[in-house]
mmCIF file of C-alpha atoms and ligand atoms in Angstrom:
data_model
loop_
_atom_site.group_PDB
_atom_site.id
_atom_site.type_symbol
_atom_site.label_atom_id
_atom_site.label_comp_id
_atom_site.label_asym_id
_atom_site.label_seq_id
_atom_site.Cartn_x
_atom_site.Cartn_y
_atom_site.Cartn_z
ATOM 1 C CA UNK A 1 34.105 -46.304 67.291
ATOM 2 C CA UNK A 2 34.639 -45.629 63.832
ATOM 3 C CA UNK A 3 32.677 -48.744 62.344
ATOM 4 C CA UNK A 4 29.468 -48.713 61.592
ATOM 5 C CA UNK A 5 26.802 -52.067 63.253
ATOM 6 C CA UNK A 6 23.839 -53.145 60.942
ATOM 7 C CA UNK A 7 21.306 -55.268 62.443
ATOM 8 C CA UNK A 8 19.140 -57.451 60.673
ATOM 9 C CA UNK A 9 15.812 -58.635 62.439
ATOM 10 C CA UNK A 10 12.628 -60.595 61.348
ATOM 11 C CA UNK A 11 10.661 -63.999 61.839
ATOM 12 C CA UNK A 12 11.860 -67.168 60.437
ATOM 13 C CA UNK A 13 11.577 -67.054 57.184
ATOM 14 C CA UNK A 14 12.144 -63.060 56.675
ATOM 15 C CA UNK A 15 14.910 -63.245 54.259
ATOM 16 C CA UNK A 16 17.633 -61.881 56.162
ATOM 17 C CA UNK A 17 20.159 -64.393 55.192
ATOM 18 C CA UNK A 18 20.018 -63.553 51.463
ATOM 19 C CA UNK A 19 19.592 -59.930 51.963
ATOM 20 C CA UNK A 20 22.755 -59.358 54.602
ATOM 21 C CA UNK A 21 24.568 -61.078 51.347
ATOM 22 C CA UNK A 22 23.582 -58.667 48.911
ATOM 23 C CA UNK A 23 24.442 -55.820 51.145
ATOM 24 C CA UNK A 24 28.306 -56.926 52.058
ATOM 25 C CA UNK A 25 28.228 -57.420 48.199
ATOM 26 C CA UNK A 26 27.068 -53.963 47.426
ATOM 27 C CA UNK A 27 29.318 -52.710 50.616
ATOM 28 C CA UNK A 28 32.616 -53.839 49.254
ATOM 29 C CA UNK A 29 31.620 -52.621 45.697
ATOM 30 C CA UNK A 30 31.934 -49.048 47.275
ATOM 31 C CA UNK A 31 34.996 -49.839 48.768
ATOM 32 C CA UNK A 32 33.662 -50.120 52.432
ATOM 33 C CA UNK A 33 35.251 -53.619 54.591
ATOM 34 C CA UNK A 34 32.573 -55.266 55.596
ATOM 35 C CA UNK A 35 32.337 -58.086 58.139
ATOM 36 C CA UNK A 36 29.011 -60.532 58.576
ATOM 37 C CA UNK A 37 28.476 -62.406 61.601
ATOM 38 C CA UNK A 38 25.206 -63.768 63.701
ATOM 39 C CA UNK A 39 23.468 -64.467 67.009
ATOM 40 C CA UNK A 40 23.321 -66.983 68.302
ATOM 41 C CA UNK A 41 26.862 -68.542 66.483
ATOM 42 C CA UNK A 42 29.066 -65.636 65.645
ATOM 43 C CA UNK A 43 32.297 -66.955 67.745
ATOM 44 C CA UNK A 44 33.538 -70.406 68.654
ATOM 45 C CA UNK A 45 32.108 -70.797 71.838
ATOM 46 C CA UNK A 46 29.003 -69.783 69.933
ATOM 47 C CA UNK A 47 28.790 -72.112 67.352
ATOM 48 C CA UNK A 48 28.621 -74.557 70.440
ATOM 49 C CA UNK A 49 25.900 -72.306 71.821
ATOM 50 C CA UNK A 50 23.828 -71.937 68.507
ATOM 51 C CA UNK A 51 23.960 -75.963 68.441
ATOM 52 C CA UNK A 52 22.798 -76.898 72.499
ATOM 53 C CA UNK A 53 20.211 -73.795 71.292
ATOM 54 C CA UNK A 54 18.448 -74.953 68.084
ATOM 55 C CA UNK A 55 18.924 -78.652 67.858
ATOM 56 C CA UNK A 56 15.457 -80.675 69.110
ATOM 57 C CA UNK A 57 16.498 -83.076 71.644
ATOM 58 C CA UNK A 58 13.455 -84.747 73.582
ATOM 59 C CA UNK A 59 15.888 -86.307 76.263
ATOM 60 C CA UNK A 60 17.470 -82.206 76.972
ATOM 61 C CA UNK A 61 14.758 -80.020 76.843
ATOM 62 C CA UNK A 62 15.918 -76.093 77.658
ATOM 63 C CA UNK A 63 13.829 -74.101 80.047
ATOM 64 C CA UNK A 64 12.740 -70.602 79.116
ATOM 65 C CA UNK A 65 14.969 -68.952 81.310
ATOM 66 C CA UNK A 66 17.892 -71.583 80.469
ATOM 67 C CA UNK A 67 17.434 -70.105 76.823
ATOM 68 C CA UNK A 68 17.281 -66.855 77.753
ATOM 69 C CA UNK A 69 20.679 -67.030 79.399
ATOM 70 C CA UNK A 70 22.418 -69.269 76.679
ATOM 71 C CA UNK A 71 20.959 -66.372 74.668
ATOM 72 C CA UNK A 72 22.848 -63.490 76.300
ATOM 73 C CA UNK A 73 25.715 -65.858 77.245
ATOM 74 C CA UNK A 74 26.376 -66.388 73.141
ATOM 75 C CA UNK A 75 25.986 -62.523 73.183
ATOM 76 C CA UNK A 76 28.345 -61.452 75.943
ATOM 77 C CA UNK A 77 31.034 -63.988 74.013
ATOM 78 C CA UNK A 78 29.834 -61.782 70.767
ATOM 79 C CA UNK A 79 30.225 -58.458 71.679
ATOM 80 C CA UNK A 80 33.276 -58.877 73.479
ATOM 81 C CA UNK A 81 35.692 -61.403 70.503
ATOM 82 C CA UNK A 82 33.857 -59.821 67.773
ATOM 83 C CA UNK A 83 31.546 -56.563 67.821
ATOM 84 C CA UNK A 84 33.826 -54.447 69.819
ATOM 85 C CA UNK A 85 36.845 -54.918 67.634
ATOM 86 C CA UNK A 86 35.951 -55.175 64.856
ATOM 87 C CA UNK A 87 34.048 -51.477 65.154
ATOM 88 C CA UNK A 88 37.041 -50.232 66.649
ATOM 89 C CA UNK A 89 38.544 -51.311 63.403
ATOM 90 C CA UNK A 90 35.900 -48.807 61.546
ATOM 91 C CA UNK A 91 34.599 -52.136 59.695
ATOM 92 C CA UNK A 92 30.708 -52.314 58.650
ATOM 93 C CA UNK A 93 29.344 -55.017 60.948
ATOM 94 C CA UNK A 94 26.016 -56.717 59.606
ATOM 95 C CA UNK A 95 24.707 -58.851 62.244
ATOM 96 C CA UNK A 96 22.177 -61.528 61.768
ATOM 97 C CA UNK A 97 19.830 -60.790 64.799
ATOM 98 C CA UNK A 98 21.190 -59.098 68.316
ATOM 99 C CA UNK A 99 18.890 -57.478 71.258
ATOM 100 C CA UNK A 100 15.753 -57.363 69.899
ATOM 101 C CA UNK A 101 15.604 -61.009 69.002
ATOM 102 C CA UNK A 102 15.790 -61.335 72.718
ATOM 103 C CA UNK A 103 12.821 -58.852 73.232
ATOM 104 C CA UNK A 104 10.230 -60.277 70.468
ATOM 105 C CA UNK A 105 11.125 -64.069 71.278
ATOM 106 C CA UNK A 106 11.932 -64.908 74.941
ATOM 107 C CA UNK A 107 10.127 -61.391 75.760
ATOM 108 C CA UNK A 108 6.686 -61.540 73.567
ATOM 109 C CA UNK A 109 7.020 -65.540 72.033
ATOM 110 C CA UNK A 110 7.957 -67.172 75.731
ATOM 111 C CA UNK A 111 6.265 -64.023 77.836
ATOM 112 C CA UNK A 112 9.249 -63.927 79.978
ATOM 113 C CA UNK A 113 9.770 -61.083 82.140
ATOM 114 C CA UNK A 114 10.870 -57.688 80.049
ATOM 115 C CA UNK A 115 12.892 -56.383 82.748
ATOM 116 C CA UNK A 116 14.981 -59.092 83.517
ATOM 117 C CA UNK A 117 15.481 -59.163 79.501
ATOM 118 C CA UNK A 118 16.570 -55.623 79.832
ATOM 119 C CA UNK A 119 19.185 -56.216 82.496
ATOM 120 C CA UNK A 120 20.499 -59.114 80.580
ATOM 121 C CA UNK A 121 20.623 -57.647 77.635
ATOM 122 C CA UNK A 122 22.712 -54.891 79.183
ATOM 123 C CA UNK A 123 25.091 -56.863 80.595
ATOM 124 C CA UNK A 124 25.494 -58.735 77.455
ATOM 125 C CA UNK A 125 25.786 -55.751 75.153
ATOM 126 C CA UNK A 126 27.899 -53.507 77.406
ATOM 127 C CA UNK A 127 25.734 -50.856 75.919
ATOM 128 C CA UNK A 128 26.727 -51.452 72.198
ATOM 129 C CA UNK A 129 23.257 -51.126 70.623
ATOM 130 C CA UNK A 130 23.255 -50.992 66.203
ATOM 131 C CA UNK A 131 24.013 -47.808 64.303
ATOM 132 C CA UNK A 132 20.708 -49.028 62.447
ATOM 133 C CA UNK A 133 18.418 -52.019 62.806
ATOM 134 C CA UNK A 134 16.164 -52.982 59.740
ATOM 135 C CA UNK A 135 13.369 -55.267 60.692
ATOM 136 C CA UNK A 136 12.122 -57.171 57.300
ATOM 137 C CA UNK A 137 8.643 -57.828 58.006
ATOM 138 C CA UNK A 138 7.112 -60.645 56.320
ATOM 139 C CA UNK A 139 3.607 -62.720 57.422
ATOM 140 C CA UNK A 140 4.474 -65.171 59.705
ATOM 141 C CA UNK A 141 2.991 -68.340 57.792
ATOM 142 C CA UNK A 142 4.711 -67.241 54.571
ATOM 143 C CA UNK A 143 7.999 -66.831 56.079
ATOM 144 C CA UNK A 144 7.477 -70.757 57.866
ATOM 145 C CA UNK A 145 6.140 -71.485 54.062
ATOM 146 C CA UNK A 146 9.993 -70.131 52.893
ATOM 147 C CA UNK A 147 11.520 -72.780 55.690
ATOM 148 C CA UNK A 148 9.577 -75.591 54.754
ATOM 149 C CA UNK A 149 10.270 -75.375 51.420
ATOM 150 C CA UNK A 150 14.075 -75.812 52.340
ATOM 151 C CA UNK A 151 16.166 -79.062 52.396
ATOM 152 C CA UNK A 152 16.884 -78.477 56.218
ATOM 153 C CA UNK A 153 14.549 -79.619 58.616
ATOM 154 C CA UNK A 154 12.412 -76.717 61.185
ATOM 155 C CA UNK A 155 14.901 -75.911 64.261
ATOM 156 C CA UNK A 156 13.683 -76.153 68.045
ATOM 157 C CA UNK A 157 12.762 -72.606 67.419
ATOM 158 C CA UNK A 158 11.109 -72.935 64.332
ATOM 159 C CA UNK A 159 9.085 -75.584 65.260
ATOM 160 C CA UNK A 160 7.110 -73.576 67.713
ATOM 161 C CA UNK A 161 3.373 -72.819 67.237
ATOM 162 C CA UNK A 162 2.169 -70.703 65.134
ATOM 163 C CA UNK A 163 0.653 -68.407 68.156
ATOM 164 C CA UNK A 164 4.595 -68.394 69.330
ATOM 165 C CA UNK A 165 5.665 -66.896 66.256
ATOM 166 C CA UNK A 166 2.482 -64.751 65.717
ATOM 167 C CA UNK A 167 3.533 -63.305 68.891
ATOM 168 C CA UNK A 168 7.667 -62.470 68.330
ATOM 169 C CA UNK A 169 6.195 -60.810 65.252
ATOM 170 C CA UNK A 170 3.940 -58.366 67.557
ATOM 171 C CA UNK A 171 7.043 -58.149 69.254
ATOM 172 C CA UNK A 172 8.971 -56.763 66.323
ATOM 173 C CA UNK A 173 5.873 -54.517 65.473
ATOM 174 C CA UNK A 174 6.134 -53.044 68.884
ATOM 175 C CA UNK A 175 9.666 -52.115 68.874
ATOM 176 C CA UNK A 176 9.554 -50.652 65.259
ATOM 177 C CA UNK A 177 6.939 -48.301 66.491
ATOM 178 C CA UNK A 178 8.521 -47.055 69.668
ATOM 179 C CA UNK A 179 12.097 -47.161 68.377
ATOM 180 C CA UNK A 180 11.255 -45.648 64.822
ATOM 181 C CA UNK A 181 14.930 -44.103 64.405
ATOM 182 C CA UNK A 182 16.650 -46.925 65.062
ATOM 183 C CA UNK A 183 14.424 -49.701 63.599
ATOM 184 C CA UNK A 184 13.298 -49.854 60.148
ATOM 185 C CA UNK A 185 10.416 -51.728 58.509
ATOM 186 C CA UNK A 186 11.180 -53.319 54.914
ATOM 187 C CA UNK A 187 8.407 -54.908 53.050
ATOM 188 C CA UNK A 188 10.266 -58.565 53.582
ATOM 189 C CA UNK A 189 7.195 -59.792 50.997
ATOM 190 C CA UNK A 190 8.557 -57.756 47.721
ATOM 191 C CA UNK A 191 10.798 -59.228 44.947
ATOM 192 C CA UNK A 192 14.362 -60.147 46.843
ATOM 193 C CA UNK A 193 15.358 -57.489 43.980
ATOM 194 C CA UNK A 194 12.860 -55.155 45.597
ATOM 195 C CA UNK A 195 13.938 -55.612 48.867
ATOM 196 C CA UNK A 196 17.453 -55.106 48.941
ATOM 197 C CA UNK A 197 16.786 -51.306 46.822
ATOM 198 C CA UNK A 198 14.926 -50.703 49.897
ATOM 199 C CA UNK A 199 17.629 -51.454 51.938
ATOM 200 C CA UNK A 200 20.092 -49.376 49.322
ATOM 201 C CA UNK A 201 17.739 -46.400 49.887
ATOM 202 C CA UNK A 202 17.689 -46.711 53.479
ATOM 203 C CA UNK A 203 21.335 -46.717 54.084
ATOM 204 C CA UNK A 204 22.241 -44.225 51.922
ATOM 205 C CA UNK A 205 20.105 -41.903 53.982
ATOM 206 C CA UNK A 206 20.663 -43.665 57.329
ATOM 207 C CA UNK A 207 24.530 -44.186 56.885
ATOM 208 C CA UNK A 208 25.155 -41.184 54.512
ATOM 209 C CA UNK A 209 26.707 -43.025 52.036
ATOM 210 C CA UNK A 210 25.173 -41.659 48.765
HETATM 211 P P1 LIG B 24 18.471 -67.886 62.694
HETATM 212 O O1 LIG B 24 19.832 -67.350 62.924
HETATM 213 O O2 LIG B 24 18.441 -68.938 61.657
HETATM 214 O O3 LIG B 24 17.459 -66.833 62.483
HETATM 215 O O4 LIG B 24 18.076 -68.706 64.011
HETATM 216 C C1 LIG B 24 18.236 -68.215 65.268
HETATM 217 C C2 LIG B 24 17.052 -68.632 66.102
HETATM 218 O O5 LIG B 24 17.269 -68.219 67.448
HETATM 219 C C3 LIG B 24 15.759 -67.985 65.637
HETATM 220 O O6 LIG B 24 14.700 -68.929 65.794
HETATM 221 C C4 LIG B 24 15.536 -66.875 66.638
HETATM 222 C C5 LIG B 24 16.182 -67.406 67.895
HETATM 223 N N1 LIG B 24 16.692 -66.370 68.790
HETATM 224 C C6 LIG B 24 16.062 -66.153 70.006
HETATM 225 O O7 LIG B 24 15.063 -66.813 70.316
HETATM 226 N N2 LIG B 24 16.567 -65.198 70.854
HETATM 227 C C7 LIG B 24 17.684 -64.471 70.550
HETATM 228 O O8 LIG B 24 18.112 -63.628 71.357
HETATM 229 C C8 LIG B 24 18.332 -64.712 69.289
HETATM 230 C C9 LIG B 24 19.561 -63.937 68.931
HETATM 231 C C10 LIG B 24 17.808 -65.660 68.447
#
């Protein structure tokens, strides 16, 4: 695969939306075709996925393992319509969460078992894991703060306690230190300026692009 696959991880709140902009901006200043997509939501079938997923519905509650399979179902559909090829096209893929959303929520927020989460996520990913992940890490209350302050209400997700989310960011702590090549921590609490240099600096040494 020629392509190159960006991850983009953090709590709710982190920023990643804005900053995954500002990077296919810069991207395709430099010439580079540059695709962004998302889990859960980045295909059709997704979209449909994304919506049983996050919308609160008292009369059709999910059960932890339930979400953990939508989850890697919405990834399986993913990786095979729209990772895979569009690599194999040598595009830059910047994708709004992947496997270790699966790890830091339904692994550390629901305390669901890691191995299972490992199989799944195999199956799911076929192996593809990201050229480079970077994890913005911002406090957990400020980043809720940042989707309060929003016209949209909180999601199912987001409207977990604040020990849930306290734990999915131990999660991402975790994996950045025992995956330190492949996961890197940005300051998600700097300037949105700030942030995306950051990111600028990291790729051109990550990605060799300077
Ligand atoms: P977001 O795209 O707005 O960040 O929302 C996606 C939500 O889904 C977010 O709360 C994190 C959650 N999520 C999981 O719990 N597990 C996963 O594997 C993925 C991809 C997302």
């Amino acid at each position: 695969m020629d392509g190159k696959f960006i991850v983009f991880e953090g709590v709710e709140g982190c920023g990643k939306t804005s900053q995954m902009q500002l990077c296919a901006e810069w991207l395709q200043s430099l010439g580079i075709s540059v695709v962004l997509t998302r889990e859960p939501g980045g295909t059709a079938l997704g979209v449909d996925l994304r919506r049983l997923l996050l919308e609160k519905s008292e009369d059709k509650p999910i059960c932890e393992v339930t979400e953990l399979l939508l989850y890697a179902a919405d990834r399986a559909q993913h990786v095979a319509q729209e990772l895979k090829p569009q690599l194999a096209q040598g595009k830059y893929v910047l994708c709004d969460r992947y496997i270790d959303s699966t790890i830091a929520y339904q692994g550390y927020g629901r305390g669901l078992d890691m191995n299972l989460i490992h199989q799944l996520n195999n199956i799911a990913t076929g192996g593809l894991i990201s050229d480079i992940t970077i994890w913005l890490d911002v406090d957990v209350e400020v980043g809720l703060a940042r989707k309060r302050k929003g016209n949209v209400g909180l999601d199912r997700i987001e409207q977990e306690t604040i020990a849930f989310h306290r734990r999915v960011q131990k999660g991402y702590a975790d994996l950045a230190a025992s995956s330190p090549a492949r996961i890197i921590r940005v300051d998600g609490s700097l300037s949105k300026e700030n942030v995306h240099q950051k990111i600028q600096e990291i790729f051109n040494l990550h990605l060799k692009l300077g």
